[in-house]
C-alpha cells in the first residue's frame, strides 16, 4: 500500500515530486504503519476485534421492546453505562449501538454474576437491526459485538450526588449503573428519572421501584409525556417530558448527571441542567456522531 500511495503521489504531484520528497513519504508511511501494526498486535493480546454473542432469550416487554440476553464467547470487559455495537447475521456489516443493561461481570468471580449481557431493544419502524433483534432473533443465533464504548461511566467512590435521566430504552444503562453502585457498596445519593411517551411504555418501572425499595440511597421518579386514552394514570407518575420534569425539580447544582435516551431528550435536558448551573463536564451522555 505504501508503494502504491507513493506512486500515486508521484504521478499527480508532477514536478513538485523529488527524490527527497519520495524518501520523506516512504519514511513517514513506514513509521505510521509500524505504530498501527504494533498497537493492533498489543491490543490483540488482551481483547479480540469482536466477540461472538449467542442469543439466550428474547423476552418481549412491550409490543415493540424486548430484553435480549446474550452469552459471549470470551469475557466482555465493559463498565456499567457503556454500550456495544452489534451486528446481526441477517444484515452483515450493518452495526448498531445498544447499551448494556447489566452490571459488568468481569471479573467473572463476582458472586451472583451469570456472565450474561442484557440489551433492551426497541424495534423502530423499518429499522434493520432493531427489528431483527426484537422480532427475528431466536435462542442459539449468533450476533457479533464490537469493543465496549461510551463515556457514561460512573466512579462508585466519588461522593457527589448523581442524577440519572433515562427516556425509553435509555433506562437500560442506568439500571446497570445503579446495580454496579449497589454491588460496589457505594452510598452515593442517586435520583433516577425515568420517562416515556405513554404509560404503557414504562416497562422497567416495576424493576426500578423494587430497587428503590431495596436501596436507601436511590430515589426513582417516573414521568409520561402524553396521556393514554382509556388507561388509568400510573400512580406516582408525573405528567411531562423529562426535560420539563427536571426543570421543575432540583436544585441540581453539585450533581453529576448521566443522560440516556432519544437525542432530542438528551439535548433538552442538558440545556436545562446547564441553565441550572451544572458544569458541562459534569453531564455525561453518548450520542451518535453529529447528533448534538
Ligand atoms: C450510544 C447509543 C446507545 C443506544 N442504545 C440503544 C438501546 O439500548 N436500545 C435501543 O433500542 N436503541 C439504542 N440505540 C439506538 C440504536 O443504535 C439504533 O439506532 C436503533 O436501534 C435503530 O437501528 P435500526 O438498524 O433498527 O434502524 P435503521 O435501519 O438504522 O433505521 C433508523 C430509522 O431510519 C429510517 N430509515 C432507514 N432507512 C431509511 C431509508 N432508506 N429511507 C427512509 N428512512 C429510512 C427507519 O425507518 C428508521 O426509523 C442507541 C444509540 C446510541 C447512539
Short mmCIF file of C-alpha atoms and ligand atoms in Angstrom, two decimals:
data_model
loop_
_atom_site.label_atom_id
_atom_site.label_comp_id
_atom_site.label_asym_id
_atom_site.label_seq_id
_atom_site.Cartn_x
_atom_site.Cartn_y
_atom_site.Cartn_z
CA UNK A 1 0.00 0.00 0.00
CA UNK A 2 2.91 2.34 0.84
CA UNK A 3 4.38 1.77 -2.63
CA UNK A 4 1.00 2.35 -4.31
CA UNK A 5 0.44 5.56 -2.32
CA UNK A 6 3.88 6.94 -3.24
CA UNK A 7 3.40 6.01 -6.91
CA UNK A 8 0.05 7.85 -6.97
CA UNK A 9 1.55 10.91 -5.25
CA UNK A 10 4.46 10.92 -7.69
CA UNK A 11 2.12 10.73 -10.65
CA UNK A 12 -0.18 13.57 -9.52
CA UNK A 13 2.42 15.87 -7.91
CA UNK A 14 4.25 16.27 -11.22
CA UNK A 15 7.33 18.45 -10.90
CA UNK A 16 6.74 19.04 -7.16
CA UNK A 17 7.80 15.42 -6.52
CA UNK A 18 11.55 14.91 -5.90
CA UNK A 19 13.80 12.15 -4.64
CA UNK A 20 13.88 13.88 -1.24
CA UNK A 21 10.05 14.01 -1.05
CA UNK A 22 9.85 10.35 -2.06
CA UNK A 23 12.21 9.36 0.77
CA UNK A 24 10.34 11.52 3.31
CA UNK A 25 6.97 9.95 2.33
CA UNK A 26 8.38 6.48 2.46
CA UNK A 27 9.84 7.10 5.96
CA UNK A 28 6.59 8.65 7.25
CA UNK A 29 4.48 5.82 5.85
CA UNK A 30 6.84 3.29 7.46
CA UNK A 31 6.53 4.95 10.88
CA UNK A 32 2.70 5.16 10.69
CA UNK A 33 2.37 1.54 9.57
CA UNK A 34 4.75 0.34 12.33
CA UNK A 35 2.85 2.23 15.05
CA UNK A 36 -0.51 0.92 13.84
CA UNK A 37 0.65 -2.69 13.50
CA UNK A 38 2.35 -2.67 16.91
CA UNK A 39 -0.76 -1.18 18.56
CA UNK A 40 -3.05 -3.71 16.85
CA UNK A 41 -0.75 -6.59 17.90
CA UNK A 42 -0.63 -5.45 21.52
CA UNK A 43 -4.41 -4.88 21.62
CA UNK A 44 -4.97 -8.38 20.24
CA UNK A 45 -3.19 -9.81 23.32
CA UNK A 46 -5.95 -8.55 25.61
CA UNK A 47 -9.10 -8.10 23.54
CA UNK A 48 -10.34 -9.57 20.29
CA UNK A 49 -11.59 -7.28 17.50
CA UNK A 50 -15.07 -8.61 18.13
CA UNK A 51 -16.87 -11.06 20.38
CA UNK A 52 -19.49 -13.60 19.43
CA UNK A 53 -22.70 -13.44 21.44
CA UNK A 54 -25.09 -16.36 21.49
CA UNK A 55 -28.71 -15.32 21.97
CA UNK A 56 -30.03 -16.98 25.14
CA UNK A 57 -33.50 -15.47 25.13
CA UNK A 58 -35.64 -12.70 23.64
CA UNK A 59 -38.32 -11.60 26.11
CA UNK A 60 -40.91 -9.12 24.83
CA UNK A 61 -41.71 -6.49 27.47
CA UNK A 62 -43.99 -4.26 25.34
CA UNK A 63 -45.34 -4.58 21.80
CA UNK A 64 -42.05 -3.33 20.31
CA UNK A 65 -39.44 -3.64 23.09
CA UNK A 66 -37.64 -6.87 24.04
CA UNK A 67 -34.93 -7.76 26.51
CA UNK A 68 -32.31 -9.70 24.55
CA UNK A 69 -29.94 -11.84 26.63
CA UNK A 70 -26.55 -12.84 25.18
CA UNK A 71 -23.68 -15.06 26.30
CA UNK A 72 -20.31 -14.02 24.84
CA UNK A 73 -17.60 -16.49 23.80
CA UNK A 74 -14.97 -14.54 25.83
CA UNK A 75 -15.49 -12.32 28.90
CA UNK A 76 -16.68 -8.89 27.71
CA UNK A 77 -14.75 -6.23 29.72
CA UNK A 78 -17.13 -3.25 29.85
CA UNK A 79 -18.10 -0.74 32.55
CA UNK A 80 -21.71 -0.10 33.58
CA UNK A 81 -23.15 2.73 31.45
CA UNK A 82 -21.30 1.67 28.26
CA UNK A 83 -22.68 0.29 25.01
CA UNK A 84 -21.69 -2.27 22.37
CA UNK A 85 -22.04 -2.11 18.61
CA UNK A 86 -23.86 -5.18 17.39
CA UNK A 87 -24.07 -6.93 14.03
CA UNK A 88 -26.86 -9.47 13.43
CA UNK A 89 -26.38 -12.38 10.99
CA UNK A 90 -29.19 -11.17 8.69
CA UNK A 91 -27.57 -7.76 7.99
CA UNK A 92 -23.82 -8.36 7.57
CA UNK A 93 -21.63 -5.28 8.09
CA UNK A 94 -24.53 -3.22 9.49
CA UNK A 95 -23.54 -2.28 13.06
CA UNK A 96 -25.81 -0.53 15.59
CA UNK A 97 -25.18 0.55 19.18
CA UNK A 98 -27.04 -0.97 22.14
CA UNK A 99 -26.48 -0.18 25.81
CA UNK A 100 -25.66 -2.93 28.26
CA UNK A 101 -28.36 -3.19 30.92
CA UNK A 102 -26.42 -5.47 33.26
CA UNK A 103 -23.53 -4.57 35.56
CA UNK A 104 -20.19 -5.84 34.30
CA UNK A 105 -19.47 -9.41 35.38
CA UNK A 106 -15.70 -9.13 34.88
CA UNK A 107 -14.02 -10.46 36.96
CA UNK A 108 -16.34 -13.40 36.46
CA UNK A 109 -15.71 -14.48 40.04
CA UNK A 110 -18.12 -11.82 41.32
CA UNK A 111 -20.77 -13.59 43.39
CA UNK A 112 -24.05 -13.92 41.57
CA UNK A 113 -22.58 -12.89 38.20
CA UNK A 114 -24.04 -15.07 35.48
CA UNK A 115 -21.76 -13.74 32.71
CA UNK A 116 -24.79 -12.81 30.61
CA UNK A 117 -25.32 -9.48 28.84
CA UNK A 118 -28.78 -7.97 28.55
CA UNK A 119 -29.88 -5.40 25.98
CA UNK A 120 -33.20 -3.53 25.91
CA UNK A 121 -34.05 -3.16 22.24
CA UNK A 122 -36.88 -1.14 20.74
CA UNK A 123 -37.91 -2.13 17.21
CA UNK A 124 -38.16 1.17 15.30
CA UNK A 125 -40.39 1.30 12.20
CA UNK A 126 -38.49 -0.16 9.23
CA UNK A 127 -35.28 -0.31 11.32
CA UNK A 128 -32.96 -3.11 10.18
CA UNK A 129 -31.07 -4.26 13.24
CA UNK A 130 -33.63 -3.41 15.93
CA UNK A 131 -36.42 -5.37 14.19
CA UNK A 132 -34.09 -8.32 13.63
CA UNK A 133 -33.21 -8.42 17.35
CA UNK A 134 -36.79 -7.97 18.62
CA UNK A 135 -38.80 -9.98 16.07
CA UNK A 136 -36.39 -12.42 14.41
CA UNK A 137 -33.63 -13.46 16.79
CA UNK A 138 -34.03 -16.86 18.49
CA UNK A 139 -32.04 -18.67 21.17
CA UNK A 140 -28.91 -20.11 19.55
CA UNK A 141 -28.49 -17.31 16.97
CA UNK A 142 -25.04 -15.71 16.97
CA UNK A 143 -24.51 -11.94 16.85
CA UNK A 144 -21.18 -10.08 16.86
CA UNK A 145 -20.24 -7.41 19.40
CA UNK A 146 -17.59 -4.75 18.86
CA UNK A 147 -15.48 -3.50 21.79
CA UNK A 148 -17.36 -1.62 24.53
CA UNK A 149 -17.61 2.15 24.07
CA UNK A 150 -19.01 5.19 25.80
CA UNK A 151 -18.10 7.85 28.32
CA UNK A 152 -21.15 7.49 30.61
CA UNK A 153 -19.13 5.72 33.29
CA UNK A 154 -19.57 6.50 36.97
CA UNK A 155 -16.92 6.25 39.68
CA UNK A 156 -18.55 4.42 42.63
CA UNK A 157 -16.11 6.04 45.07
CA UNK A 158 -16.97 9.63 44.18
CA UNK A 159 -19.29 11.29 46.67
CA UNK A 160 -21.18 13.89 44.59
CA UNK A 161 -24.88 13.14 44.24
CA UNK A 162 -25.88 11.62 40.94
CA UNK A 163 -28.80 12.43 38.66
CA UNK A 164 -29.72 9.68 36.17
CA UNK A 165 -32.22 10.57 33.43
CA UNK A 166 -33.44 7.84 31.08
CA UNK A 167 -36.04 8.05 28.31
CA UNK A 168 -37.50 4.80 26.86
CA UNK A 169 -34.85 2.10 26.43
CA UNK A 170 -32.37 4.76 27.59
CA UNK A 171 -33.08 3.38 31.06
CA UNK A 172 -31.00 0.26 30.23
CA UNK A 173 -27.51 1.66 31.03
CA UNK A 174 -28.93 3.43 34.10
CA UNK A 175 -30.08 0.07 35.51
CA UNK A 176 -26.54 -1.21 35.01
CA UNK A 177 -25.10 1.85 36.78
CA UNK A 178 -27.45 1.51 39.78
CA UNK A 179 -26.77 -2.21 40.13
CA UNK A 180 -23.00 -1.66 39.82
CA UNK A 181 -23.16 1.04 42.54
CA UNK A 182 -25.13 -1.36 44.75
CA UNK A 183 -22.57 -4.15 44.18
CA UNK A 184 -19.66 -1.82 44.99
CA UNK A 185 -21.26 -0.91 48.34
CA UNK A 186 -21.34 2.79 47.36
CA UNK A 187 -23.53 5.16 49.33
CA UNK A 188 -23.97 7.91 46.71
CA UNK A 189 -27.28 9.77 46.64
CA UNK A 190 -28.89 8.82 43.32
CA UNK A 191 -32.00 10.44 41.82
CA UNK A 192 -33.25 8.44 38.85
CA UNK A 193 -35.86 9.95 36.50
CA UNK A 194 -37.41 7.52 34.04
CA UNK A 195 -39.78 8.71 31.34
CA UNK A 196 -41.63 7.57 28.25
CA UNK A 197 -44.16 8.99 25.87
CA UNK A 198 -47.01 6.82 27.21
CA UNK A 199 -47.65 4.97 30.48
CA UNK A 200 -47.67 1.53 28.79
CA UNK A 201 -44.09 2.14 27.61
CA UNK A 202 -42.72 2.36 31.19
CA UNK A 203 -41.71 -1.30 31.02
CA UNK A 204 -38.87 -1.04 33.57
CA UNK A 205 -40.85 0.76 36.28
CA UNK A 206 -41.58 -2.33 38.39
CA UNK A 207 -37.89 -3.32 38.46
CA UNK A 208 -36.87 0.26 39.28
CA UNK A 209 -39.39 0.55 42.11
CA UNK A 210 -38.08 -2.70 43.53
CA UNK A 211 -34.54 -1.23 43.51
CA UNK A 212 -35.91 1.95 45.12
CA UNK A 213 -37.38 -0.13 47.97
CA UNK A 214 -34.14 -2.09 48.43
CA UNK A 215 -31.54 0.72 48.16
CA UNK A 216 -31.86 3.56 50.71
CA UNK A 217 -29.67 5.95 48.66
CA UNK A 218 -31.80 5.63 45.48
CA UNK A 219 -34.99 7.59 44.63
CA UNK A 220 -36.88 6.64 41.48
CA UNK A 221 -39.28 9.06 39.76
CA UNK A 222 -41.31 8.43 36.62
CA UNK A 223 -42.98 10.65 34.06
CA UNK A 224 -45.10 10.27 30.92
CA UNK A 225 -45.29 12.92 28.23
CA UNK A 226 -48.72 12.05 26.76
CA UNK A 227 -51.87 10.70 28.42
CA UNK A 228 -53.01 7.26 27.17
CA UNK A 229 -56.68 7.35 26.17
CA UNK A 230 -58.69 4.77 28.11
CA UNK A 231 -55.85 3.98 30.55
CA UNK A 232 -55.74 4.98 34.18
CA UNK A 233 -52.66 7.07 35.10
CA UNK A 234 -49.84 5.08 36.75
CA UNK A 235 -49.80 6.07 40.47
CA UNK A 236 -46.77 8.16 41.36
CA UNK A 237 -46.05 9.07 37.72
CA UNK A 238 -45.81 12.75 36.76
CA UNK A 239 -47.05 14.33 33.52
CA UNK A 240 -44.49 15.98 31.26
CA UNK A 241 -41.41 15.44 29.16
CA UNK A 242 -38.30 14.51 31.14
CA UNK A 243 -36.62 17.87 30.45
CA UNK A 244 -39.69 19.66 31.90
CA UNK A 245 -39.73 17.42 34.97
CA UNK A 246 -36.01 18.05 35.55
CA UNK A 247 -36.55 21.81 35.08
CA UNK A 248 -39.19 21.91 37.82
CA UNK A 249 -37.36 19.66 40.29
CA UNK A 250 -33.84 20.03 41.69
CA UNK A 251 -31.88 22.10 42.67
CA UNK A 252 -29.20 20.28 40.66
CA UNK A 253 -26.06 22.24 41.46
CA UNK A 254 -23.44 19.89 42.91
CA UNK A 255 -24.88 16.92 40.97
CA UNK A 256 -23.20 14.81 38.30
CA UNK A 257 -25.67 13.77 35.61
CA UNK A 258 -25.97 10.87 33.15
CA UNK A 259 -28.47 11.32 30.30
CA UNK A 260 -29.59 8.43 28.12
CA UNK A 261 -32.32 8.07 25.51
CA UNK A 262 -33.56 9.86 22.38
CA UNK A 263 -31.18 12.60 21.20
CA UNK A 264 -33.84 15.36 21.48
CA UNK A 265 -34.45 14.45 25.13
CA UNK A 266 -30.70 14.49 25.84
CA UNK A 267 -30.27 17.88 24.14
CA UNK A 268 -33.17 19.49 26.04
CA UNK A 269 -32.28 18.03 29.44
CA UNK A 270 -28.64 19.04 29.01
CA UNK A 271 -29.76 22.63 28.28
CA UNK A 272 -31.94 22.63 31.44
CA UNK A 273 -29.04 21.37 33.57
CA UNK A 274 -26.60 23.92 32.12
CA UNK A 275 -29.15 26.66 32.97
CA UNK A 276 -29.40 25.21 36.47
CA UNK A 277 -25.65 25.72 36.91
CA UNK A 278 -24.38 22.16 36.35
CA UNK A 279 -20.96 22.43 34.65
CA UNK A 280 -20.79 20.85 31.20
CA UNK A 281 -18.10 18.36 32.29
CA UNK A 282 -20.49 17.01 34.94
CA UNK A 283 -23.08 15.99 32.30
CA UNK A 284 -22.33 12.64 30.67
CA UNK A 285 -24.13 11.17 27.66
CA UNK A 286 -23.37 9.29 24.45
CA UNK A 287 -24.84 10.24 21.10
CA UNK A 288 -24.31 9.14 17.52
CA UNK A 289 -21.75 11.45 15.84
CA UNK A 290 -23.35 14.72 14.70
CA UNK A 291 -26.49 14.33 16.85
CA UNK A 292 -25.78 17.08 19.42
C1 LIG B 1 -24.93 5.34 22.38
C2 LIG B 1 -26.19 4.71 21.84
C3 LIG B 1 -26.83 3.74 22.58
C4 LIG B 1 -28.02 3.17 22.10
N1 LIG B 1 -28.65 2.24 22.88
C5 LIG B 1 -29.80 1.70 22.45
C6 LIG B 1 -30.51 0.76 23.28
O1 LIG B 1 -30.07 0.40 24.38
N2 LIG B 1 -31.68 0.27 22.81
C7 LIG B 1 -32.21 0.64 21.59
O2 LIG B 1 -33.28 0.14 21.22
N3 LIG B 1 -31.56 1.53 20.78
C8 LIG B 1 -30.38 2.05 21.19
N4 LIG B 1 -29.71 2.95 20.37
C9 LIG B 1 -30.23 3.21 19.01
C10 LIG B 1 -29.69 2.11 18.05
O3 LIG B 1 -28.29 2.26 17.94
C11 LIG B 1 -30.26 2.17 16.61
O4 LIG B 1 -30.08 3.47 16.11
C12 LIG B 1 -31.74 1.80 16.53
O5 LIG B 1 -31.96 0.51 17.08
C13 LIG B 1 -32.21 1.80 15.06
O6 LIG B 1 -31.40 0.90 14.32
P1 LIG B 1 -32.04 0.06 13.11
O7 LIG B 1 -30.93 -0.61 12.37
O8 LIG B 1 -33.15 -0.79 13.60
O9 LIG B 1 -32.70 1.19 12.26
P2 LIG B 1 -32.15 1.83 10.88
O10 LIG B 1 -32.21 0.82 9.80
O11 LIG B 1 -30.86 2.50 11.15
O12 LIG B 1 -33.27 2.90 10.65
C14 LIG B 1 -33.44 4.02 11.57
C15 LIG B 1 -34.61 4.86 11.10
O13 LIG B 1 -34.34 5.39 9.83
C16 LIG B 1 -35.38 5.03 8.94
N5 LIG B 1 -34.78 4.64 7.66
C17 LIG B 1 -33.84 3.70 7.46
N6 LIG B 1 -33.52 3.61 6.15
C18 LIG B 1 -34.30 4.52 5.53
C19 LIG B 1 -34.45 4.91 4.18
N7 LIG B 1 -33.73 4.35 3.19
N8 LIG B 1 -35.35 5.88 3.89
C20 LIG B 1 -36.07 6.48 4.87
N9 LIG B 1 -35.97 6.13 6.17
C21 LIG B 1 -35.11 5.19 6.48
C22 LIG B 1 -36.08 3.83 9.53
O14 LIG B 1 -37.44 3.81 9.18
C23 LIG B 1 -35.90 4.04 10.99
O15 LIG B 1 -36.98 4.77 11.54
C24 LIG B 1 -28.55 3.56 20.85
C25 LIG B 1 -27.88 4.54 20.10
C26 LIG B 1 -26.73 5.10 20.58
C27 LIG B 1 -26.04 6.18 19.78
#
